[in-house]
XYZ file of C-alpha atoms in Angstrom:
688
model
C -12.827 10.066 2.633
C -10.811 7.129 4.048
C -10.929 8.634 7.560
C -14.768 8.647 7.471
C -15.021 4.969 6.558
C -15.807 2.290 9.117
C -13.276 -0.275 10.296
C -14.854 -2.909 8.063
C -14.538 -0.710 4.994
C -10.979 0.273 5.886
C -9.955 -3.365 6.338
C -11.598 -4.449 3.100
C -10.243 -1.483 1.153
C -6.733 -1.749 2.596
C -6.252 -5.515 2.478
C -8.096 -6.084 -0.791
C -6.399 -3.058 -2.347
C -2.962 -4.338 -1.384
C -3.807 -7.868 -2.525
C -5.288 -6.600 -5.794
C -2.196 -4.505 -6.362
C -0.018 -7.526 -5.534
C -2.011 -9.709 -7.913
C -1.763 -7.050 -10.616
C 1.983 -6.711 -10.125
C 2.388 -10.500 -10.048
C 0.301 -11.000 -13.166
C 2.151 -8.167 -14.892
C 5.458 -9.680 -13.820
C 4.408 -13.161 -14.966
C 3.066 -11.783 -18.240
C 6.210 -9.743 -18.803
C 8.501 -12.687 -18.088
C 6.309 -15.046 -20.094
C 6.378 -12.603 -23.001
C 10.108 -12.214 -22.620
C 10.603 -15.972 -22.495
C 8.210 -16.457 -25.405
C 10.135 -13.909 -27.447
C 13.435 -15.527 -26.528
C 12.073 -18.978 -27.310
C 10.524 -17.722 -30.537
C 13.792 -16.061 -31.504
C 15.707 -19.243 -30.748
C 13.226 -21.452 -32.568
C 12.882 -19.049 -35.480
C 16.642 -18.809 -35.730
C 16.789 -22.600 -35.709
C 14.210 -22.712 -38.500
C 16.156 -20.087 -40.404
C 19.376 -22.030 -39.898
C 17.791 -25.298 -41.063
C 16.233 -23.832 -44.180
C 19.254 -21.638 -44.706
C 21.366 -24.758 -44.669
C 19.179 -26.170 -47.448
C 19.646 -23.018 -49.521
C 23.335 -23.043 -48.716
C 23.575 -26.680 -49.803
C 22.058 -25.845 -53.186
C 24.270 -22.818 -53.683
C 27.336 -24.672 -52.416
C 26.536 -27.492 -54.808
C 26.412 -25.005 -57.671
C 29.636 -23.438 -56.405
C 31.242 -26.884 -56.172
C 30.263 -27.517 -59.779
C 31.786 -24.296 -61.113
C 34.849 -24.735 -58.902
C 35.337 -28.292 -60.155
C 34.892 -27.278 -63.779
C 37.253 -24.328 -63.286
C 39.888 -26.609 -61.774
C 39.405 -29.037 -64.673
C 39.911 -26.237 -67.169
C 42.958 -25.074 -65.256
C 44.311 -28.635 -65.558
C 43.571 -28.744 -69.260
C 45.305 -25.416 -69.699
C 48.353 -26.666 -67.846
C 48.486 -29.883 -69.934
C 50.972 -30.680 -72.642
C 48.374 -30.633 -75.390
C 46.270 -27.723 -76.570
C 42.817 -27.514 -75.000
C 39.999 -28.937 -77.097
C 37.107 -26.466 -77.257
C 34.691 -29.147 -78.385
C 35.658 -31.284 -75.423
C 35.066 -28.359 -73.080
C 31.631 -27.716 -74.611
C 30.747 -31.360 -74.224
C 31.754 -31.231 -70.566
C 29.651 -28.119 -69.926
C 26.648 -29.579 -71.704
C 26.916 -32.782 -69.715
C 27.112 -30.866 -66.415
C 23.978 -28.888 -67.295
C 22.163 -32.068 -68.247
C 22.989 -33.612 -64.881
C 21.738 -30.557 -62.944
C 18.184 -29.777 -64.069
C 17.839 -26.964 -61.496
C 20.581 -24.985 -63.284
C 19.205 -22.706 -65.957
C 22.615 -22.301 -67.580
C 26.344 -22.970 -67.301
C 29.053 -21.070 -69.101
C 32.716 -20.272 -69.353
C 34.208 -17.016 -70.516
C 37.883 -16.728 -71.381
C 40.099 -13.762 -71.869
C 41.026 -13.083 -75.546
C 43.343 -15.895 -76.860
C 43.835 -17.057 -73.264
C 42.607 -20.599 -73.941
C 44.763 -21.727 -76.873
C 45.709 -18.582 -78.778
C 43.481 -19.585 -81.712
C 40.459 -17.260 -81.282
C 40.648 -16.060 -84.876
C 40.070 -19.588 -86.111
C 36.671 -19.770 -84.341
C 35.017 -16.639 -85.658
C 31.393 -17.512 -86.455
C 31.489 -20.813 -84.567
C 28.608 -21.280 -82.037
C 29.674 -20.382 -78.529
C 32.134 -17.750 -79.720
C 31.804 -14.000 -80.140
C 32.642 -12.006 -83.229
C 36.362 -12.165 -82.442
C 36.363 -15.932 -81.928
C 36.727 -15.535 -78.173
C 35.587 -18.676 -76.322
C 32.385 -17.623 -74.469
C 29.939 -20.577 -74.678
C 26.649 -20.159 -72.737
C 24.851 -23.475 -72.380
C 21.204 -22.948 -71.307
C 17.684 -24.338 -71.264
C 16.002 -21.227 -72.615
C 14.194 -23.009 -75.459
C 13.378 -26.074 -73.413
C 16.365 -27.927 -74.817
C 19.996 -27.572 -73.931
C 21.520 -25.215 -76.459
C 24.575 -22.998 -76.678
C 24.879 -19.334 -77.517
C 27.615 -16.781 -76.943
C 27.719 -14.775 -73.719
C 26.953 -11.076 -73.952
C 27.650 -8.055 -71.767
C 30.593 -9.741 -70.037
C 32.698 -6.639 -70.478
C 30.389 -4.706 -68.099
C 28.564 -7.231 -65.930
C 29.699 -7.965 -62.351
C 29.566 -11.736 -62.858
C 32.713 -11.418 -64.981
C 34.363 -8.190 -63.912
C 34.289 -8.871 -60.129
C 36.124 -12.238 -60.201
C 38.509 -10.834 -62.795
C 39.331 -7.989 -60.448
C 39.464 -9.990 -57.191
C 40.444 -13.453 -58.387
C 37.884 -14.904 -55.914
C 34.654 -16.855 -56.083
C 31.510 -14.721 -56.055
C 27.752 -14.968 -55.986
C 26.069 -12.128 -57.794
C 23.174 -9.941 -56.864
C 19.925 -10.790 -58.673
C 19.903 -9.439 -62.214
C 18.098 -9.897 -65.525
C 19.817 -11.759 -68.346
C 18.433 -12.862 -71.733
C 18.124 -16.634 -71.998
C 16.824 -18.083 -75.243
C 15.516 -14.660 -76.173
C 13.711 -14.182 -72.850
C 14.766 -11.989 -69.944
C 15.209 -14.124 -66.857
C 15.695 -12.885 -63.271
C 18.590 -14.907 -61.933
C 21.651 -15.094 -59.746
C 25.031 -16.505 -60.714
C 27.771 -18.355 -58.869
C 31.202 -17.824 -60.379
C 34.646 -19.389 -59.949
C 37.710 -17.806 -61.587
C 40.136 -19.777 -63.801
C 43.571 -19.008 -62.434
C 46.825 -20.422 -63.806
C 50.010 -19.517 -62.021
C 48.229 -16.549 -60.431
C 47.021 -15.181 -63.749
C 43.323 -14.683 -64.447
C 42.304 -16.516 -67.624
C 38.530 -16.580 -67.365
C 35.545 -17.841 -65.385
C 33.148 -20.711 -65.018
C 29.613 -19.753 -63.957
C 26.256 -21.353 -63.223
C 23.002 -19.403 -63.501
C 20.091 -20.189 -61.189
C 16.672 -18.678 -61.861
C 15.227 -16.941 -58.834
C 11.982 -18.881 -59.124
C 14.024 -21.936 -58.137
C 14.637 -20.308 -54.777
C 10.996 -19.276 -54.617
C 9.899 -22.902 -54.906
C 12.285 -23.809 -52.116
C 10.976 -21.001 -49.856
C 7.359 -22.053 -50.434
C 8.060 -25.008 -48.162
C 9.036 -22.706 -45.286
C 5.966 -22.354 -43.001
C 7.231 -21.572 -39.477
C 4.545 -21.939 -36.766
C 2.096 -22.831 -39.531
C 1.313 -19.220 -40.490
C 4.762 -17.677 -41.020
C 6.842 -17.532 -44.166
C 10.422 -17.231 -45.315
C 12.268 -15.071 -47.807
C 15.763 -14.900 -49.278
C 17.795 -11.713 -49.559
C 21.152 -11.072 -51.171
C 24.156 -9.386 -49.614
C 23.247 -6.151 -51.339
C 19.736 -6.222 -49.885
C 17.870 -7.518 -52.949
C 15.020 -9.904 -52.291
C 15.789 -13.167 -54.083
C 12.674 -15.099 -53.042
C 9.439 -14.093 -51.330
C 5.887 -15.517 -51.114
C 4.638 -12.226 -52.562
C 6.016 -12.045 -56.122
C 5.801 -8.243 -56.170
C 8.651 -8.035 -53.665
C 11.059 -10.266 -55.629
C 13.926 -8.234 -57.073
C 13.227 -5.208 -54.849
C 15.802 -3.885 -52.437
C 15.028 -3.811 -48.721
C 15.961 -0.125 -48.756
C 12.643 0.438 -50.515
C 10.703 -1.471 -47.854
C 12.245 -0.453 -44.509
C 13.560 2.845 -43.211
C 15.293 4.382 -40.226
C 17.210 2.382 -37.655
C 15.704 -0.911 -38.823
C 17.117 -0.352 -42.315
C 20.544 0.572 -40.938
C 20.683 -2.452 -38.636
C 19.393 -4.798 -41.343
C 21.917 -3.686 -43.966
C 24.735 -3.820 -41.415
C 23.769 -7.402 -40.485
C 23.672 -8.393 -44.161
C 27.056 -6.859 -44.859
C 28.737 -8.422 -41.814
C 26.935 -11.765 -42.023
C 25.307 -11.364 -38.587
C 21.987 -12.579 -37.204
C 19.298 -9.874 -37.119
C 15.983 -9.997 -35.193
C 13.239 -7.377 -35.030
C 9.549 -6.882 -34.272
C 7.821 -4.819 -36.934
C 4.747 -4.468 -39.077
C 4.690 -6.224 -42.411
C 4.678 -4.010 -45.476
C 1.835 -5.891 -47.100
C -0.892 -6.002 -44.408
C 0.567 -4.087 -41.438
C 0.457 -7.157 -39.181
C 2.883 -7.161 -36.244
C 5.477 -9.861 -36.839
C 8.663 -11.257 -35.387
C 11.436 -11.469 -37.996
C 14.818 -13.188 -37.912
C 17.529 -12.902 -40.556
C 20.263 -15.599 -40.626
C 23.349 -15.377 -42.887
C 24.146 -17.894 -45.665
C 27.786 -18.002 -46.763
C 28.319 -19.603 -50.177
C 31.652 -21.250 -50.894
C 34.599 -18.922 -50.432
C 32.616 -15.769 -51.196
C 32.670 -12.746 -48.900
C 29.167 -11.574 -49.834
C 26.828 -13.753 -47.755
C 23.157 -13.977 -48.499
C 20.574 -14.286 -45.745
C 17.365 -16.181 -45.144
C 14.581 -14.320 -43.403
C 11.855 -15.950 -41.295
C 8.681 -13.977 -40.539
C 6.261 -15.160 -37.826
C 3.075 -13.339 -36.708
C 3.675 -11.898 -33.247
C 0.279 -13.198 -32.128
C 1.466 -16.711 -32.893
C 4.746 -16.166 -31.070
C 2.961 -14.745 -28.028
C 0.136 -17.295 -28.075
C 1.587 -19.255 -25.149
C 2.332 -16.102 -23.168
C -1.204 -14.812 -23.768
C -2.677 -18.123 -22.598
C -0.464 -18.016 -19.503
C -1.513 -14.417 -18.840
C -5.209 -15.227 -19.231
C -4.849 -18.294 -17.000
C -2.998 -16.205 -14.412
C -5.727 -13.563 -14.521
C -8.481 -16.160 -14.041
C -6.620 -17.889 -11.199
C -5.682 -14.540 -9.650
C -9.272 -13.281 -9.889
C -10.591 -16.475 -8.302
C -7.998 -16.222 -5.534
C -8.808 -12.534 -5.051
C -12.535 -13.251 -4.741
C -11.811 -16.030 -2.229
C -9.580 -13.664 -0.283
C -12.287 -10.988 -0.332
C -14.713 -13.529 1.131
C -12.214 -14.532 3.829
C -11.377 -10.901 4.647
C -15.095 -10.078 4.725
C -15.680 -12.918 7.200
C -12.716 -11.877 9.355
C -13.673 -8.193 9.226
C -17.351 -8.758 10.046
C -17.391 -11.763 12.375
C -13.992 -11.818 14.041
C -13.073 -8.120 14.266
C -15.795 -5.560 13.566
C -18.667 -7.331 15.367
C -16.801 -7.711 18.704
C -15.430 -4.176 18.445
C -18.930 -2.872 17.674
C -20.048 -4.520 20.922
C -17.417 -2.518 22.807
C -18.389 0.642 20.901
C -22.104 0.129 21.623
C -21.340 -0.390 25.306
C -19.260 2.770 25.535
C -21.849 4.717 23.502
C -24.616 3.590 25.866
C -22.541 4.740 28.836
C -21.679 8.071 27.181
C -25.003 8.961 25.527
C -27.745 6.603 26.705
C -28.877 5.415 30.125
C -25.304 4.682 31.217
C -26.042 0.965 31.706
C -23.130 -0.220 33.856
C -24.637 -3.708 34.105
C -23.753 -4.346 30.459
C -21.135 -7.097 29.865
C -19.636 -8.224 26.556
C -19.599 -11.935 25.634
C -16.061 -13.374 25.355
C -15.947 -15.935 22.550
C -12.260 -15.838 21.565
C -8.862 -15.810 23.225
C -7.312 -13.316 20.803
C -6.824 -9.566 21.149
C -10.556 -8.967 20.591
C -11.379 -11.352 23.441
C -8.777 -9.632 25.615
C -10.305 -6.247 24.719
C -13.753 -7.516 25.796
C -12.278 -8.911 29.028
C -10.664 -5.615 29.959
C -13.815 -3.719 28.938
C -15.908 -5.877 31.292
C -13.343 -5.380 34.071
C -13.385 -1.622 33.522
C -17.210 -1.459 33.573
C -17.313 -3.604 36.726
C -14.927 -1.263 38.548
C -16.789 1.779 37.259
C -20.055 0.245 38.460
C -18.664 -0.141 41.976
C -17.314 3.419 41.980
C -20.595 4.922 40.770
C -22.493 2.815 43.331
C -20.293 4.179 46.104
C -20.808 7.708 44.796
C -24.585 7.147 44.782
C -24.536 6.131 48.462
C -22.324 9.030 49.413
C -24.477 11.464 47.450
C -27.541 10.266 49.399
C -25.696 10.625 52.694
C -24.543 14.112 51.749
C -28.074 15.066 50.774
C -29.376 13.889 54.194
C -26.581 15.674 56.048
C -27.202 18.901 54.175
C -30.944 18.648 55.002
C -30.167 18.202 58.692
C -27.754 21.115 58.547
C -30.483 23.261 57.005
C -32.845 22.365 59.850
C -30.234 23.140 62.516
C -29.330 26.439 60.877
C -33.020 27.419 60.671
C -33.598 26.548 64.303
C -30.470 28.442 65.350
C -31.600 31.516 63.443
C -35.053 31.394 65.081
C -33.593 31.044 68.549
C -31.158 33.893 67.913
C -34.023 36.122 66.807
C -35.952 35.211 69.953
C -32.898 35.984 72.082
C -32.537 39.372 70.392
C -36.179 40.175 71.000
C -35.910 39.160 74.677
C -32.745 41.184 75.134
C -34.596 44.180 73.732
C -37.404 43.603 76.200
C -34.906 43.363 79.081
C -33.248 46.571 77.943
C -36.624 48.341 77.960
C -37.362 46.955 81.393
C -34.008 48.204 82.684
C -34.700 51.667 81.367
C -38.087 51.514 82.975
C -36.393 50.484 86.249
C -34.188 53.584 85.998
C -37.237 55.858 85.756
C -39.185 54.012 88.400
C -36.890 52.833 91.214
C -39.905 51.931 93.300
C -40.782 49.047 90.915
C -37.219 47.777 90.793
C -37.738 44.879 93.117
C -40.686 43.511 91.220
C -38.924 44.136 87.913
C -35.809 42.437 89.247
C -37.898 39.455 90.152
C -39.206 39.381 86.590
C -35.742 40.041 85.149
C -34.330 37.165 87.175
C -37.018 34.894 85.817
C -36.352 36.148 82.272
C -32.608 35.662 82.743
C -33.215 32.083 83.761
C -35.230 31.597 80.606
C -32.482 33.193 78.522
C -29.876 30.952 80.174
C -31.989 27.929 79.431
C -32.415 29.050 75.787
C -28.675 29.703 75.521
C -27.928 26.235 76.825
C -30.355 24.739 74.304
C -28.777 26.797 71.520
C -25.316 25.607 72.655
C -26.496 22.010 72.489
C -28.021 22.617 69.052
C -24.836 24.225 67.740
C -22.855 21.273 69.097
C -25.088 18.931 67.137
C -24.575 21.063 64.017
C -20.789 20.862 64.546
C -20.999 17.099 64.912
C -23.054 16.748 61.699
C -20.629 19.082 59.881
C -17.677 16.957 61.003
C -19.487 13.834 59.775
C -20.148 15.493 56.403
C -16.471 16.491 56.212
C -15.352 12.898 56.817
C -17.790 11.647 54.165
C -16.438 14.208 51.669
C -12.838 13.185 52.419
C -13.751 9.528 51.859
C -15.408 10.442 48.544
C -12.222 12.285 47.509
C -10.128 9.220 48.373
C -12.444 6.879 46.428
C -12.471 9.208 43.416
C -8.659 9.304 43.575
C -8.609 5.504 43.636
C -10.880 5.406 40.598
C -8.563 7.850 38.801
C -5.544 5.642 39.669
C -7.333 2.549 38.339
C -8.239 4.377 35.132
C -4.586 5.406 34.791
C -3.604 1.745 35.192
C -6.104 0.871 32.475
C -4.419 3.487 30.242
C -1.027 1.923 31.077
C -2.388 -1.516 30.157
C -3.663 -0.107 26.852
C -0.224 1.463 26.295
C 1.338 -1.956 26.969
C -0.964 -3.452 24.343
C 0.209 -0.655 21.987
C 3.830 -1.668 22.703
C 2.978 -5.266 21.840
C 1.351 -4.177 18.566
C 4.436 -2.078 17.758
C 6.605 -5.143 18.381
C 4.340 -7.197 16.107
C 4.583 -4.425 13.474
C 8.397 -4.488 13.703
C 8.376 -8.286 13.354
C 6.074 -7.915 10.321
C 8.474 -5.379 8.766
C 11.425 -7.735 9.366
C 9.401 -10.605 7.864
C 8.583 -8.400 4.874
C 12.276 -7.541 4.471
C 13.242 -11.242 4.693
C 10.560 -12.077 2.096
C 11.981 -9.367 -0.185
C 15.516 -10.765 0.220
C 14.179 -14.276 -0.432
C 12.457 -13.012 -3.598
C 15.724 -11.428 -4.786
C 17.692 -14.633 -4.074
C 14.977 -16.681 -5.801
C 15.214 -14.388 -8.832
C 18.979 -14.964 -8.908
C 18.412 -18.717 -8.700
C 16.423 -18.629 -11.933
C 14.192 -21.597 -12.647
C 15.331 -23.388 -9.468
C 14.131 -20.513 -7.304
C 10.674 -20.057 -8.787
C 8.941 -22.132 -6.137
C 10.870 -20.355 -3.409
C 9.896 -17.018 -4.947
C 6.201 -17.954 -4.760
C 6.584 -18.923 -1.081
C 8.493 -15.716 -0.391
C 5.710 -13.748 -2.108
C 3.095 -15.443 0.084
C 5.191 -14.734 3.223
C 5.455 -11.115 2.153
C 1.677 -10.893 1.592
C 1.028 -12.434 5.049
C 3.538 -10.029 6.612
C 1.709 -7.099 4.968
C -1.635 -8.421 6.253
C -0.175 -8.823 9.787
C 1.199 -5.269 9.652
C -2.173 -3.883 8.498
C -4.078 -5.822 11.214
C -1.554 -4.673 13.868
C -1.991 -1.053 12.797
C -5.789 -1.424 13.073
C -5.471 -2.986 16.589
C -3.131 -0.177 17.630
C -5.665 2.364 16.358
C -8.377 0.724 18.513
C -6.029 0.634 21.536
C -5.289 4.326 20.979
C -9.067 4.897 20.959
C -9.362 3.059 24.318
C -6.518 5.176 25.702
C -8.352 8.315 24.555
C -11.621 7.188 26.208
C -9.702 6.204 29.378
C -8.127 9.656 29.451
C -11.571 11.252 29.156
C -12.872 9.014 31.987
C -9.907 10.025 34.186
C -10.705 13.679 33.460
C -14.383 13.131 34.423
C -13.393 11.409 37.688
C -10.947 14.207 38.441
C -13.822 16.692 37.943
C -15.936 14.668 40.403
C -12.969 14.715 42.817
C -12.717 18.488 42.471
C -16.460 18.951 43.165
C -16.292 16.692 46.241
C -13.199 18.572 47.433
C -15.131 21.839 47.139
C -17.977 20.263 49.122
C -15.426 19.152 51.736
C -14.062 22.701 51.924
C -17.599 24.097 52.322
C -18.396 21.561 55.051
C -15.155 22.555 56.784
C -16.197 26.187 56.541
C -19.586 25.305 58.009
C -17.911 23.412 60.860
C -15.676 26.404 61.589
C -18.675 28.753 61.563
C -20.629 26.426 63.848
C -17.648 26.229 66.212
C -17.528 30.009 66.306
C -21.303 30.111 66.986
C -20.795 27.583 69.779
C -18.153 29.809 71.382
C -20.435 32.837 71.029
C -23.336 30.930 72.532
C -21.233 29.876 75.496
C -20.246 33.512 75.960
C -23.947 34.461 75.852
C -24.726 31.824 78.460
C -21.948 33.170 80.665
C -23.174 36.735 80.205
C -26.737 35.735 80.983
C -25.513 33.959 84.109
C -23.662 37.089 85.148
C -26.830 39.096 84.440
C -28.832 36.761 86.634
C -26.311 37.162 89.440
C -26.398 40.943 88.993
C -30.167 40.985 89.211
C -30.005 39.008 92.440
C -27.450 41.440 93.821
C -29.672 44.363 92.692
C -32.538 42.736 94.511
C -30.328 42.730 97.626
C -28.784 46.121 97.115
C -31.539 48.492 96.169
C -29.378 51.364 97.303
C -26.960 50.709 94.535
C -29.693 49.965 91.926
C -28.961 52.944 89.658
C -25.340 51.969 88.927
C -26.155 48.270 88.708
C -29.087 48.914 86.359
C -26.776 50.959 84.142
C -24.359 48.013 84.064
C -27.247 45.644 83.318
C -28.376 47.881 80.474
C -24.878 47.776 78.959
C -24.643 43.996 79.375
C -28.057 43.493 77.800
C -26.964 45.654 74.859
C -24.021 43.312 74.368
C -26.407 40.375 74.591
C -28.539 41.963 71.911
C -25.445 42.492 69.727
C -24.313 38.908 70.240
C -27.797 37.665 69.442
C -27.713 39.672 66.198
C -24.312 38.109 65.364
C -25.684 34.657 66.051
C -28.668 35.384 63.811
C -26.360 36.541 60.957
C -24.105 33.499 61.409
C -27.139 31.241 61.372
C -28.300 32.750 58.090
C -24.798 32.221 56.628
C -24.841 28.610 57.804
C -28.287 28.229 56.262
C -27.034 29.569 52.904
C -24.016 27.264 52.939
C -26.243 24.354 53.848
C -28.490 25.152 50.881
C -25.440 25.204 48.556
C -24.290 21.872 49.996
C -27.784 20.478 49.412
C -27.733 21.676 45.787
C -24.298 20.102 45.246
C -25.484 16.842 46.766
C -28.537 16.955 44.481
C -26.322 17.627 41.418
C -24.004 14.739 42.357
C -27.022 12.498 42.826
C -28.373 13.489 39.391
C -24.994 12.686 37.788
C -24.895 9.293 39.487
C -28.519 8.576 38.507
C -27.543 8.856 34.816
C -25.817 5.478 35.273
C -27.633 2.188 35.596
C -25.905 0.256 38.385
């Protein structure tokens, strides 16, 4: 398919295809890097948002932890004092702390049995104590007012058992606890009461999860995102969608994402992922940042969710802009390539092609010359084409003249051969007549004298005819020699034309060498552009401009290589045509050489005929002398007449040989005439 396309189509398809591929790769590369940078920037910004809002959450939780830690230290001081702790004083302190912190839903302290003052039995039935009198006051806002009630479930709940076991501060997982007769979803920060390394109880603050929800409502990253809060155990503490609050992330995510998420929560690491939201299936970018509260080892985490379309908005705009700019540049390049292909390359080459086609198939107009409008390779091609046609015109003109001369020479040779054949036939007839006369002389000796007189006269006529035939054959030999010289000159001129065509082939080969050198330079330029692109990539932001320049250099190098390959293909075509022209000239040389050989053969035959004719003349002269002697020696007439009869027989034989040779010369002359006519017809196909 590609091989059947014209040069214009090949140039457009090749160059535009490469450029389109380059644009596609560039746009893909830009889009990929822009997306990568957008993701990195979004991750960094989202992490910053998570850190900022996480710091707010941490501040609230740390404040609650500071409160319970301070109260615990105060109770530790009271316990270590010289006087017994005053339970009423402690209750007043707790109530006052709750009053000063309206975002706390409750504050409490829970002591081990008789650990406070050893007087638990005295406080059975007193508010803030259990059935054994154990000091477990739970100050809360359940009824709207600050009231106290005894703690429950402390023997089993983690908010008491974990610090008792570890002696460390904790923040609990979300759980439900009855407050003022209502179940409330909450989380608790707890500080242990430790005296001399012995666990005596706890101080705790309860925070309703809706408090965190109100805080997370303010989190609107990128305008359309949202935030959520998750505990160390994976429980969702706050979320814009209330149905997710209190659920564990294990119920919402699966597979590797779940494993990575839980691992990040447990180790307090940052976690980032692209995934669909559970609620609406929208692709989002999510970041989870740890929040460490006080001295706890169970960090919570704040999650920030941003729609991926919002994150990639800048990258998409950059991609679309790149596509528009790239498409505009591609269309401009197509227009430029179209102009170059049509006006600067294909049109001049078509002129050369039309000229060669006219020579090969049409009238063979050798007067055609191509206009030279440029000084580039196309102009040089036109210059050499005109030079080649000019030389070919001269050669064909010379061949036309020589063909005409050969045609005239062959016509003259035909005339000479015809005349020679006629004269030989006449000689044969006369020799036959003489032979009959001699026989008649043998039978009638009395008429010998008169017959001898007649024979002498006839011999003179034969001698004269022989001399004329000798002169004619000499003229034929001269014309044959002239034809041979003309043929040799034609061979030399055809050889010169072949040499010049070979030089033209060498010049085309030299142009091919130049195009190969240009191709090698283009490949080196391409390699340098590639190295420059790699170095620019290593240079990062500083090398972006250099990378663009290197890309342009690489594109130009590819265009130069493609144009060089096209020029080389055209030069190869010229070399092929030159080779065919050399072969045609060599065929003409061979035909002329054959004509030269034939003319040489004719000259040899004519020379032989000349020798034979001279022998005939000599024989006729001898016959004339014999007749004169017979006329003088009648007594010896019988023997002499016998000798004359034999000599005349030889004359007859020689005359027959001359006649056959003349016919052969005539046939060769006809062949030479046909060859001259064929050569003339070949030459006439060209317009010179």
